[in-house]
Amino acid sequence: MASAAFERFRFSFFEDEMSARDGLASSALAQLEGEEISRAEGMLIAFLPDTRGVIGLGILRSRRAEPELTRMFEAGQRAQREAETQDKTAGDEPWPTDQLVYLAKSLWRIRPDRRWLDAILGILASGGEWQRQMAVEELRDVRDPVAEAALIEALDDTEPLVRHHAARGLLEMHGLPTETRDPAHMMYLIMSKDPARREGGKQAILAAIDGRPIGEP
């Protein structure tokens, strides 16, 4: 008989039509033990190239899936390079950027390598508003000084939600709660249209993390 955690994982990743809006039950997947881990891993590998499979295999830190995820990542990068150098006919779409971000994040979880981090940083540096927001969100639990520097730079992004998620990521990276009054106020200020209020929020965040070590994910 499957555990309650396994049933929550199975429903969220394979059946819940609202999971894209409400979020996947990642915590249930992380709670699996023993044979259920192998069972879930097999189900997620069979679900590739679906993004839910990519995300789930990263949560499981699946070495078994690493070769296929790497192949998908490299194919995605090739497709993006070709899209940048070739004229696209009407209706053509480049490789989805969100898929590439999720692949890079999952591969980082499985085996941290600067190659995966650089892919996310590249999207943060040159992507559109939605792509930058995604990249910042995926950097939130990448406990690396390079990721920290990118999040600090993103505090000055032109998009308020990018700034918000960068602030949240920095606070969480340094072990600070984000739901209490002071951090919540900092994240509110960083989204302001007023440059002075925005700068005040930025300086408050930098002061809060100053001297604090980067914590474990």
XYZ file of N, CA and C in Angstrom:
651
model
N 0.845 -1.201 0.000
C 0.000 0.000 0.000
C 0.879 1.249 0.000
N 0.559 2.177 -0.871
C 1.370 3.391 -1.001
C 1.141 4.310 0.191
N 2.187 5.043 0.559
C 2.091 5.997 1.655
C 1.259 7.211 1.231
N 0.842 7.987 2.229
C 0.091 9.202 1.937
C 0.942 10.178 1.125
N 2.242 10.250 1.442
C 3.140 11.142 0.699
C 3.221 10.729 -0.767
N 3.297 9.417 -1.013
C 3.386 8.946 -2.403
C 2.109 9.292 -3.164
N 0.962 9.124 -2.522
C -0.299 9.437 -3.199
C -0.408 10.927 -3.497
N 0.077 11.782 -2.577
C 0.066 13.226 -2.843
C 0.981 13.558 -4.009
N 2.159 12.923 -4.028
C 3.086 13.121 -5.153
C 2.449 12.684 -6.460
N 1.887 11.488 -6.472
C 1.335 10.936 -7.716
C 0.221 11.820 -8.259
N -0.684 12.247 -7.385
C -1.791 13.087 -7.843
C -1.278 14.425 -8.363
N -0.381 15.055 -7.613
C 0.097 16.389 -7.987
C 0.864 16.377 -9.300
N 1.758 15.422 -9.491
C 2.633 15.410 -10.660
C 1.959 14.836 -11.907
N 0.960 13.965 -11.740
C 0.430 13.263 -12.903
C -1.060 13.498 -13.170
N -1.815 13.980 -12.182
C -3.261 14.067 -12.367
C -3.848 15.453 -12.126
N -3.263 16.226 -11.262
C -3.841 17.505 -10.859
C -3.741 18.518 -11.993
N -4.877 18.901 -12.547
C -4.887 19.864 -13.655
C -4.534 21.276 -13.201
N -4.555 21.520 -11.899
C -4.267 22.853 -11.374
C -2.848 22.967 -10.821
N -2.028 21.951 -11.007
C -0.689 21.973 -10.403
C 0.182 23.092 -10.972
N -0.020 23.455 -12.233
C 0.773 24.540 -12.812
C 0.480 25.859 -12.118
N -0.764 26.032 -11.665
C -1.143 27.266 -10.971
C -0.833 27.195 -9.476
N -1.158 26.056 -8.871
C -1.045 25.933 -7.413
C 0.316 25.444 -6.948
N 1.116 24.916 -7.870
C 2.427 24.397 -7.494
C 2.402 22.896 -7.269
N 3.512 22.258 -7.593
C 3.643 20.812 -7.407
C 3.876 20.475 -5.943
N 3.466 19.280 -5.546
C 3.659 18.817 -4.171
C 5.097 18.331 -3.994
N 6.024 19.265 -4.102
C 7.445 18.915 -4.020
C 7.816 18.342 -2.661
N 7.193 18.863 -1.601
C 7.522 18.377 -0.255
C 7.130 16.914 -0.088
N 6.009 16.496 -0.709
C 5.600 15.094 -0.630
C 6.613 14.195 -1.322
N 7.118 14.632 -2.472
C 8.124 13.851 -3.190
C 9.399 13.730 -2.360
N 9.791 14.801 -1.701
C 11.013 14.792 -0.893
C 10.879 13.919 0.343
N 9.655 13.598 0.745
C 9.437 12.781 1.940
C 9.485 11.283 1.665
N 9.527 10.892 0.400
C 9.480 9.464 0.082
C 10.713 8.741 0.604
N 10.519 7.472 0.920
C 11.614 6.655 1.448
C 11.619 5.295 0.761
N 12.788 4.644 0.798
C 12.925 3.261 0.357
C 12.460 3.002 -1.053
N 11.646 1.952 -1.199
C 11.210 1.505 -2.524
C 10.387 2.556 -3.238
N 9.702 3.403 -2.481
C 8.868 4.421 -3.119
C 9.703 5.454 -3.860
N 10.928 5.692 -3.434
C 11.810 6.611 -4.170
C 12.099 6.052 -5.552
N 12.468 4.770 -5.621
C 12.758 4.135 -6.909
C 11.539 4.100 -7.805
N 10.388 3.840 -7.189
C 9.147 3.801 -7.964
C 8.828 5.172 -8.547
N 8.948 6.193 -7.718
C 8.681 7.561 -8.201
C 9.689 7.961 -9.271
N 10.951 7.588 -9.079
C 11.989 7.913 -10.048
C 11.654 7.309 -11.407
N 11.250 6.051 -11.420
C 10.892 5.406 -12.678
C 9.708 6.073 -13.362
N 8.714 6.460 -12.579
C 7.541 7.135 -13.143
C 7.922 8.480 -13.755
N 8.791 9.213 -13.081
C 9.193 10.536 -13.575
C 10.076 10.433 -14.820
N 10.959 9.443 -14.863
C 11.793 9.248 -16.056
C 10.910 8.908 -17.253
N 9.906 8.066 -17.032
C 8.999 7.699 -18.121
C 8.163 8.900 -18.574
N 8.032 9.903 -17.712
C 7.217 11.088 -17.993
C 7.986 12.138 -18.791
N 9.291 12.006 -18.898
C 10.085 12.952 -19.680
C 9.639 12.927 -21.134
N 9.667 14.068 -21.851
C 10.308 15.343 -21.480
C 9.416 16.318 -20.735
N 8.286 15.865 -20.185
C 7.395 16.774 -19.466
C 8.163 17.505 -18.362
N 7.897 18.788 -18.204
C 8.605 19.610 -17.220
C 8.420 19.088 -15.810
N 7.251 18.500 -15.514
C 7.028 17.950 -14.181
C 7.989 16.815 -13.887
N 8.313 16.039 -14.912
C 9.313 14.991 -14.746
C 10.685 15.570 -14.473
N 11.028 16.627 -15.200
C 12.323 17.291 -15.007
C 12.450 17.809 -13.574
N 11.425 18.499 -13.109
C 11.459 19.072 -11.756
C 11.539 17.977 -10.705
N 10.713 16.954 -10.856
C 10.700 15.875 -9.874
C 12.013 15.134 -9.769
N 12.646 14.884 -10.884
C 13.925 14.164 -10.870
C 15.017 15.007 -10.217
N 14.910 16.322 -10.340
C 15.847 17.180 -9.629
C 15.648 17.104 -8.132
N 14.387 17.105 -7.696
C 14.091 16.994 -6.262
C 14.641 15.686 -5.710
N 14.537 14.611 -6.481
C 15.061 13.312 -6.051
C 16.577 13.202 -6.207
N 17.180 14.201 -6.849
C 18.622 14.153 -7.146
C 18.988 12.827 -7.824
N 18.253 12.556 -8.896
C 18.330 11.265 -9.578
C 19.570 11.137 -10.466
N 20.571 10.400 -10.003
C 21.740 10.120 -10.842
C 21.348 9.251 -12.035
N 20.344 8.426 -11.837
C 19.867 7.563 -12.928
C 19.343 8.392 -14.093
N 18.740 9.545 -13.805
C 18.162 10.384 -14.864
C 19.163 11.382 -15.429
N 20.314 11.515 -14.804
C 21.267 12.555 -15.200
C 21.644 12.503 -16.682
N 21.958 11.337 -17.264
C 22.323 11.329 -18.692
C 21.224 11.856 -19.601
N 19.976 11.476 -19.336
C 18.873 11.931 -20.189
C 18.605 13.419 -19.990
N 18.664 13.896 -18.758
C 18.472 15.317 -18.515
C 19.583 16.138 -19.175
N 20.797 15.623 -19.142
C 21.916 16.309 -19.794
C 21.701 16.363 -21.299
N 21.249 15.262 -21.871
C 20.979 15.234 -23.315
C 19.907 16.266 -23.670
N 18.857 16.340 -22.875
C 17.789 17.304 -23.114
C 18.314 18.737 -22.987
N 19.138 18.973 -21.987
C 19.709 20.303 -21.787
C 20.561 20.717 -22.982
N 21.424 19.827 -23.441
C 22.300 20.148 -24.575
C 21.486 20.360 -25.845
N 20.434 19.574 -26.046
C 19.565 19.762 -27.214
C 18.880 21.121 -27.139
N 18.457 21.512 -25.948
C 17.825 22.809 -25.775
C 18.763 23.958 -26.066
N 19.987 23.851 -25.606
C 20.960 24.907 -25.886
C 21.261 25.001 -27.387
N 21.384 23.859 -28.052
C 21.617 23.877 -29.507
C 20.461 24.542 -30.218
N 19.233 24.204 -29.818
C 18.055 24.778 -30.464
C 18.010 26.291 -30.265
N 18.385 26.754 -29.078
C 18.399 28.196 -28.837
C 19.454 28.899 -29.680
N 20.639 28.292 -29.786
C 21.696 28.898 -30.610
C 21.269 28.974 -32.068
N 20.640 27.917 -32.560
C 20.185 27.912 -33.951
C 19.102 28.968 -34.178
N 18.221 29.123 -33.195
C 17.159 30.128 -33.324
C 17.729 31.533 -33.375
N 18.854 31.746 -32.704
C 19.475 33.070 -32.684
C 20.218 33.388 -33.978
N 20.655 32.360 -34.693
C 21.483 32.591 -35.873
C 20.740 32.397 -37.191
N 19.535 31.848 -37.143
C 18.800 31.577 -38.371
C 17.539 32.427 -38.421
N 17.111 32.762 -39.632
C 15.839 33.435 -39.808
C 14.720 32.437 -39.533
N 13.763 32.838 -38.704
C 12.658 31.943 -38.353
C 11.455 32.259 -39.228
N 10.847 31.232 -39.782
C 9.628 31.413 -40.555
C 8.459 31.601 -39.601
N 7.357 32.103 -40.111
C 6.185 32.357 -39.276
C 5.741 31.068 -38.594
N 5.477 31.179 -37.305
C 5.006 30.018 -36.552
C 6.109 29.260 -35.862
N 7.353 29.473 -36.228
C 8.451 28.780 -35.561
C 8.646 29.337 -34.167
N 8.943 28.469 -33.200
C 9.200 28.894 -31.836
C 10.512 28.298 -31.368
N 11.355 29.085 -30.668
C 12.582 28.537 -30.124
C 12.286 27.582 -28.983
N 13.301 26.847 -28.548
C 13.165 25.955 -27.407
C 12.659 26.757 -26.209
N 11.643 26.253 -25.507
C 11.100 27.019 -24.379
C 12.158 27.319 -23.320
N 12.291 28.585 -22.980
C 13.292 28.987 -21.998
C 13.011 28.384 -20.634
N 11.723 28.255 -20.273
C 11.424 27.710 -18.950
C 11.920 26.270 -18.823
N 11.808 25.502 -19.884
C 12.300 24.119 -19.851
C 13.804 24.102 -19.607
N 14.519 25.002 -20.242
C 15.967 25.046 -20.072
C 16.343 25.435 -18.645
N 15.599 26.372 -18.068
C 15.863 26.770 -16.676
C 15.636 25.602 -15.734
N 14.520 24.890 -15.905
C 14.221 23.762 -15.020
C 15.238 22.633 -15.192
N 15.673 22.401 -16.423
C 16.696 21.381 -16.653
C 17.993 21.754 -15.947
N 18.417 23.008 -16.085
C 19.654 23.449 -15.449
C 19.559 23.331 -13.931
N 18.404 23.700 -13.364
C 18.239 23.632 -11.909
C 18.252 22.183 -11.429
N 17.575 21.294 -12.145
C 17.554 19.893 -11.736
C 18.938 19.267 -11.842
N 19.658 19.573 -12.903
C 21.011 19.048 -13.039
C 21.923 19.602 -11.945
N 21.720 20.856 -11.552
C 22.497 21.429 -10.443
C 22.224 20.656 -9.148
N 20.964 20.314 -8.917
C 20.616 19.565 -7.710
C 21.248 18.180 -7.718
N 21.300 17.571 -8.893
C 21.860 16.224 -8.989
C 23.377 16.246 -8.816
N 24.022 17.172 -9.520
C 25.483 17.269 -9.455
C 25.880 18.723 -9.740
N 26.103 19.517 -8.686
C 26.417 20.939 -8.902
C 27.604 21.126 -9.840
N 27.394 21.953 -10.852
C 28.426 22.225 -11.838
C 28.191 23.643 -12.362
N 29.249 24.401 -12.558
C 29.104 25.786 -13.001
C 28.386 25.894 -14.352
N 28.445 24.845 -15.126
C 27.780 24.853 -16.433
C 26.275 25.091 -16.277
N 25.661 24.418 -15.316
C 24.215 24.553 -15.116
C 23.892 25.945 -14.563
N 24.707 26.395 -13.636
C 24.490 27.717 -13.054
C 24.637 28.815 -14.112
N 25.637 28.677 -14.971
C 25.856 29.677 -16.015
C 24.653 29.789 -16.954
N 23.982 28.677 -17.198
C 22.805 28.713 -18.080
C 21.701 29.563 -17.461
N 21.474 29.409 -16.156
C 20.450 30.205 -15.485
C 20.863 31.670 -15.442
N 22.138 31.921 -15.161
C 22.632 33.299 -15.105
C 22.520 33.983 -16.465
N 22.746 33.232 -17.536
C 22.624 33.796 -18.879
C 21.206 34.239 -19.186
N 20.222 33.441 -18.740
C 18.824 33.802 -18.957
C 18.457 35.013 -18.104
N 18.985 35.066 -16.876
C 18.739 36.225 -16.019
C 19.318 37.496 -16.633
N 20.443 37.375 -17.308
C 21.110 38.549 -17.876
C 20.449 39.054 -19.155
N 19.853 38.163 -19.932
C 19.394 38.585 -21.263
C 17.950 38.212 -21.594
N 17.246 37.543 -20.688
C 15.890 37.115 -20.990
C 14.870 38.233 -20.843
N 13.638 37.950 -21.267
C 12.551 38.883 -21.061
C 12.128 38.904 -19.601
N 11.097 39.682 -19.285
C 10.677 39.833 -17.887
C 10.315 38.499 -17.260
N 9.503 37.705 -17.955
C 9.069 36.425 -17.405
C 10.253 35.480 -17.249
N 11.145 35.451 -18.227
C 12.306 34.568 -18.153
C 13.235 34.966 -16.996
N 13.427 36.273 -16.802
C 14.276 36.734 -15.691
C 13.661 36.378 -14.339
N 12.348 36.513 -14.254
C 11.681 36.159 -13.006
C 11.866 34.677 -12.698
N 11.701 33.834 -13.709
C 11.901 32.397 -13.519
C 13.316 32.091 -13.070
N 14.293 32.723 -13.726
C 15.693 32.468 -13.391
C 15.988 32.853 -11.946
N 15.470 34.011 -11.511
C 15.688 34.447 -10.128
C 15.044 33.476 -9.147
N 13.838 33.024 -9.447
C 13.172 32.081 -8.551
C 13.969 30.783 -8.422
N 14.542 30.307 -9.517
C 15.291 29.059 -9.463
C 16.660 29.227 -8.797
N 17.130 30.459 -8.669
C 18.396 30.704 -7.967
C 18.213 30.758 -6.458
N 16.973 30.771 -5.992
C 16.708 31.016 -4.576
C 17.390 30.012 -3.659
N 17.420 28.743 -4.037
C 18.067 27.772 -3.157
C 19.357 27.209 -3.748
N 19.975 27.982 -4.638
C 21.320 27.648 -5.115
C 22.308 28.336 -4.184
N 22.841 27.602 -3.253
C 23.696 28.201 -2.226
C 25.120 28.324 -2.756
N 25.353 29.392 -3.496
C 26.640 29.590 -4.157
C 26.916 31.095 -4.210
N 28.155 31.533 -3.946
C 28.463 32.968 -3.987
C 28.172 33.619 -5.334
N 28.325 32.881 -6.417
C 28.036 33.435 -7.741
C 26.538 33.718 -7.871
N 25.717 32.808 -7.367
C 24.274 33.033 -7.382
C 23.915 34.214 -6.492
N 24.571 34.327 -5.349
C 24.322 35.462 -4.456
C 24.614 36.785 -5.168
N 25.732 36.861 -5.861
C 26.087 38.088 -6.573
C 25.050 38.425 -7.645
N 24.538 37.403 -8.332
C 23.528 37.637 -9.371
C 22.226 38.147 -8.760
N 21.852 37.615 -7.600
C 20.635 38.066 -6.939
C 20.782 39.511 -6.446
N 21.961 39.864 -5.955
C 22.199 41.243 -5.532
C 22.058 42.190 -6.727
N 22.623 41.805 -7.853
C 22.499 42.634 -9.060
C 21.047 42.751 -9.501
N 20.280 41.664 -9.320
C 18.878 41.661 -9.737
C 18.003 42.553 -8.860
N 18.516 43.010 -7.731
C 17.760 43.964 -6.907
C 17.527 45.276 -7.652
N 18.296 45.524 -8.709
C 18.147 46.734 -9.519
C 17.449 46.467 -10.847
N 16.855 45.283 -11.002
C 16.168 44.951 -12.244
C 15.003 45.923 -12.484
N 14.656 46.114 -13.745
C 13.559 47.026 -14.083
C 12.185 46.437 -13.739
N 12.102 45.122 -13.565
C 10.834 44.458 -13.302
C 10.637 44.259 -11.793
N 9.553 44.794 -11.206
C 9.342 44.683 -9.762
C 9.345 43.243 -9.230
N 8.728 42.306 -9.963
C 8.672 40.932 -9.465
C 10.048 40.272 -9.475
N 10.895 40.659 -10.421
C 12.275 40.140 -10.415
C 12.985 40.644 -9.165
N 12.820 41.915 -8.853
C 13.441 42.478 -7.643
C 12.909 41.783 -6.387
N 11.606 41.551 -6.362
C 10.990 40.894 -5.200
C 11.579 39.503 -4.966
N 11.637 38.703 -6.035
C 12.136 37.341 -5.882
C 13.647 37.326 -5.596
N 14.356 38.310 -6.103
C 15.779 38.412 -5.776
C 15.952 38.709 -4.291
N 15.154 39.619 -3.762
C 15.214 39.950 -2.334
C 14.870 38.730 -1.488
N 13.818 38.048 -1.850
C 13.398 36.858 -1.107
C 14.498 35.795 -1.140
N 15.085 35.607 -2.319
C 16.146 34.610 -2.451
C 17.351 34.926 -1.583
N 17.738 36.186 -1.539
C 18.892 36.576 -0.719
C 18.622 36.351 0.766
N 17.430 36.716 1.222
C 17.095 36.527 2.629
C 17.076 35.040 2.988
N 16.454 34.238 2.141
C 16.396 32.798 2.406
C 17.781 32.165 2.330
N 18.599 32.627 1.391
C 19.947 32.096 1.227
C 20.770 32.262 2.505
N 20.476 33.314 3.242
C 21.224 33.605 4.461
C 20.459 33.235 5.724
N 19.449 32.396 5.550
C 18.748 31.853 6.702
C 17.809 32.797 7.406
N 17.355 33.833 6.726
C 16.459 34.805 7.340
C 15.015 34.519 6.936
N 14.073 34.567 7.878
C 12.662 34.325 7.536
C 12.131 35.441 6.648
N 11.238 35.086 5.753
C 10.703 36.090 4.825
C 9.252 36.448 5.130
N 8.638 35.759 6.098
C 7.229 36.009 6.390
C 7.038 36.964 7.568
N 8.104 37.294 8.280
C 7.970 38.194 9.416
C 7.953 39.650 8.943
N 7.670 40.567 9.865
C 7.358 41.947 9.512
C 8.487 42.655 8.765
N 9.693 42.656 9.314
C 10.777 43.441 8.717
C 11.175 42.949 7.325
N 11.432 41.631 7.141
C 11.749 41.171 5.776
C 10.623 41.426 4.783
N 9.385 41.228 5.223
C 8.250 41.479 4.326
C 8.218 42.948 3.899
N 8.539 43.841 4.821
C 8.561 45.267 4.492
C 9.686 45.585 3.503
N 10.839 44.946 3.692
C 11.955 45.151 2.756
C 11.544 44.739 1.347
N 10.873 43.576 1.228
C 10.471 43.086 -0.084
C 9.381 43.966 -0.693
N 8.569 44.572 0.158
C 7.562 45.517 -0.325
C 8.241 46.768 -0.890
N 9.227 47.281 -0.153
C 9.918 48.487 -0.595
C 10.673 48.264 -1.905
N 11.272 47.099 -2.063
C 12.101 46.841 -3.242
C 11.262 46.826 -4.516
N 9.938 46.654 -4.380
C 9.058 46.653 -5.546
C 8.521 48.046 -5.877
N 8.841 49.031 -5.051
C 8.268 50.365 -5.217
C 8.681 51.014 -6.538
N 7.771 51.843 -7.065
C 8.100 52.638 -8.245
C 8.956 53.847 -7.878
N 8.942 54.212 -6.612
C 9.712 55.371 -6.152
C 11.173 54.982 -5.957
N 12.112 55.611 -6.669
C 13.521 55.213 -6.583
C 14.090 55.275 -5.163
N 13.696 56.284 -4.379
C 14.234 56.424 -3.028
C 13.750 55.288 -2.129
N 12.480 54.952 -2.212
C 11.942 53.846 -1.405
C 12.564 52.525 -1.834
N 12.719 52.369 -3.142
C 13.327 51.149 -3.668
C 14.764 51.003 -3.184
N 15.522 52.092 -3.207
C 16.909 52.054 -2.742
C 16.957 51.780 -1.238
N 15.996 52.331 -0.509
C 15.944 52.049 0.923
C 15.727 50.574 1.208
N 14.843 49.947 0.430
C 14.612 48.511 0.580
C 15.850 47.704 0.247
N 16.528 48.114 -0.825
C 17.747 47.411 -1.227
C 18.804 47.483 -0.130
N 19.035 48.666 0.416
C 20.060 48.826 1.443
C 19.694 48.062 2.713
N 18.406 47.992 3.033
C 17.976 47.227 4.199
C 18.252 45.735 4.011
N 18.027 45.239 2.804
C 18.289 43.821 2.513
C 19.782 43.537 2.596
N 20.596 44.401 2.000
C 22.043 44.198 2.035
C 22.572 44.257 3.473
N 21.991 45.145 4.279
C 22.411 45.231 5.675
C 22.003 43.974 6.446
N 20.838 43.422 6.128
C 20.351 42.232 6.828
C 21.221 41.001 6.565
N 21.752 40.891 5.340
C 22.553 39.702 5.010
C 24.040 39.916 5.260
N 24.437 41.148 5.519
C 25.860 41.460 5.686
C 26.458 40.645 6.836
N 27.522 39.944 6.531
C 28.219 39.169 7.553
C 27.611 37.830 7.867
N 26.468 37.512 7.272
C 25.818 36.217 7.510
C 26.278 35.218 6.460
N 26.640 34.008 6.855
C 27.088 33.007 5.884
C 25.930 32.489 5.043
N 26.263 31.993 3.880
C 25.260 31.317 3.051
C 24.929 29.988 3.693
N 23.641 29.730 3.880
C 23.221 28.503 4.559
C 23.057 27.333 3.620
N 22.689 26.193 4.193
C 22.429 24.987 3.412
C 21.037 25.083 2.770
N 20.853 24.474 1.590
C 19.541 24.500 0.941
C 18.523 23.686 1.725
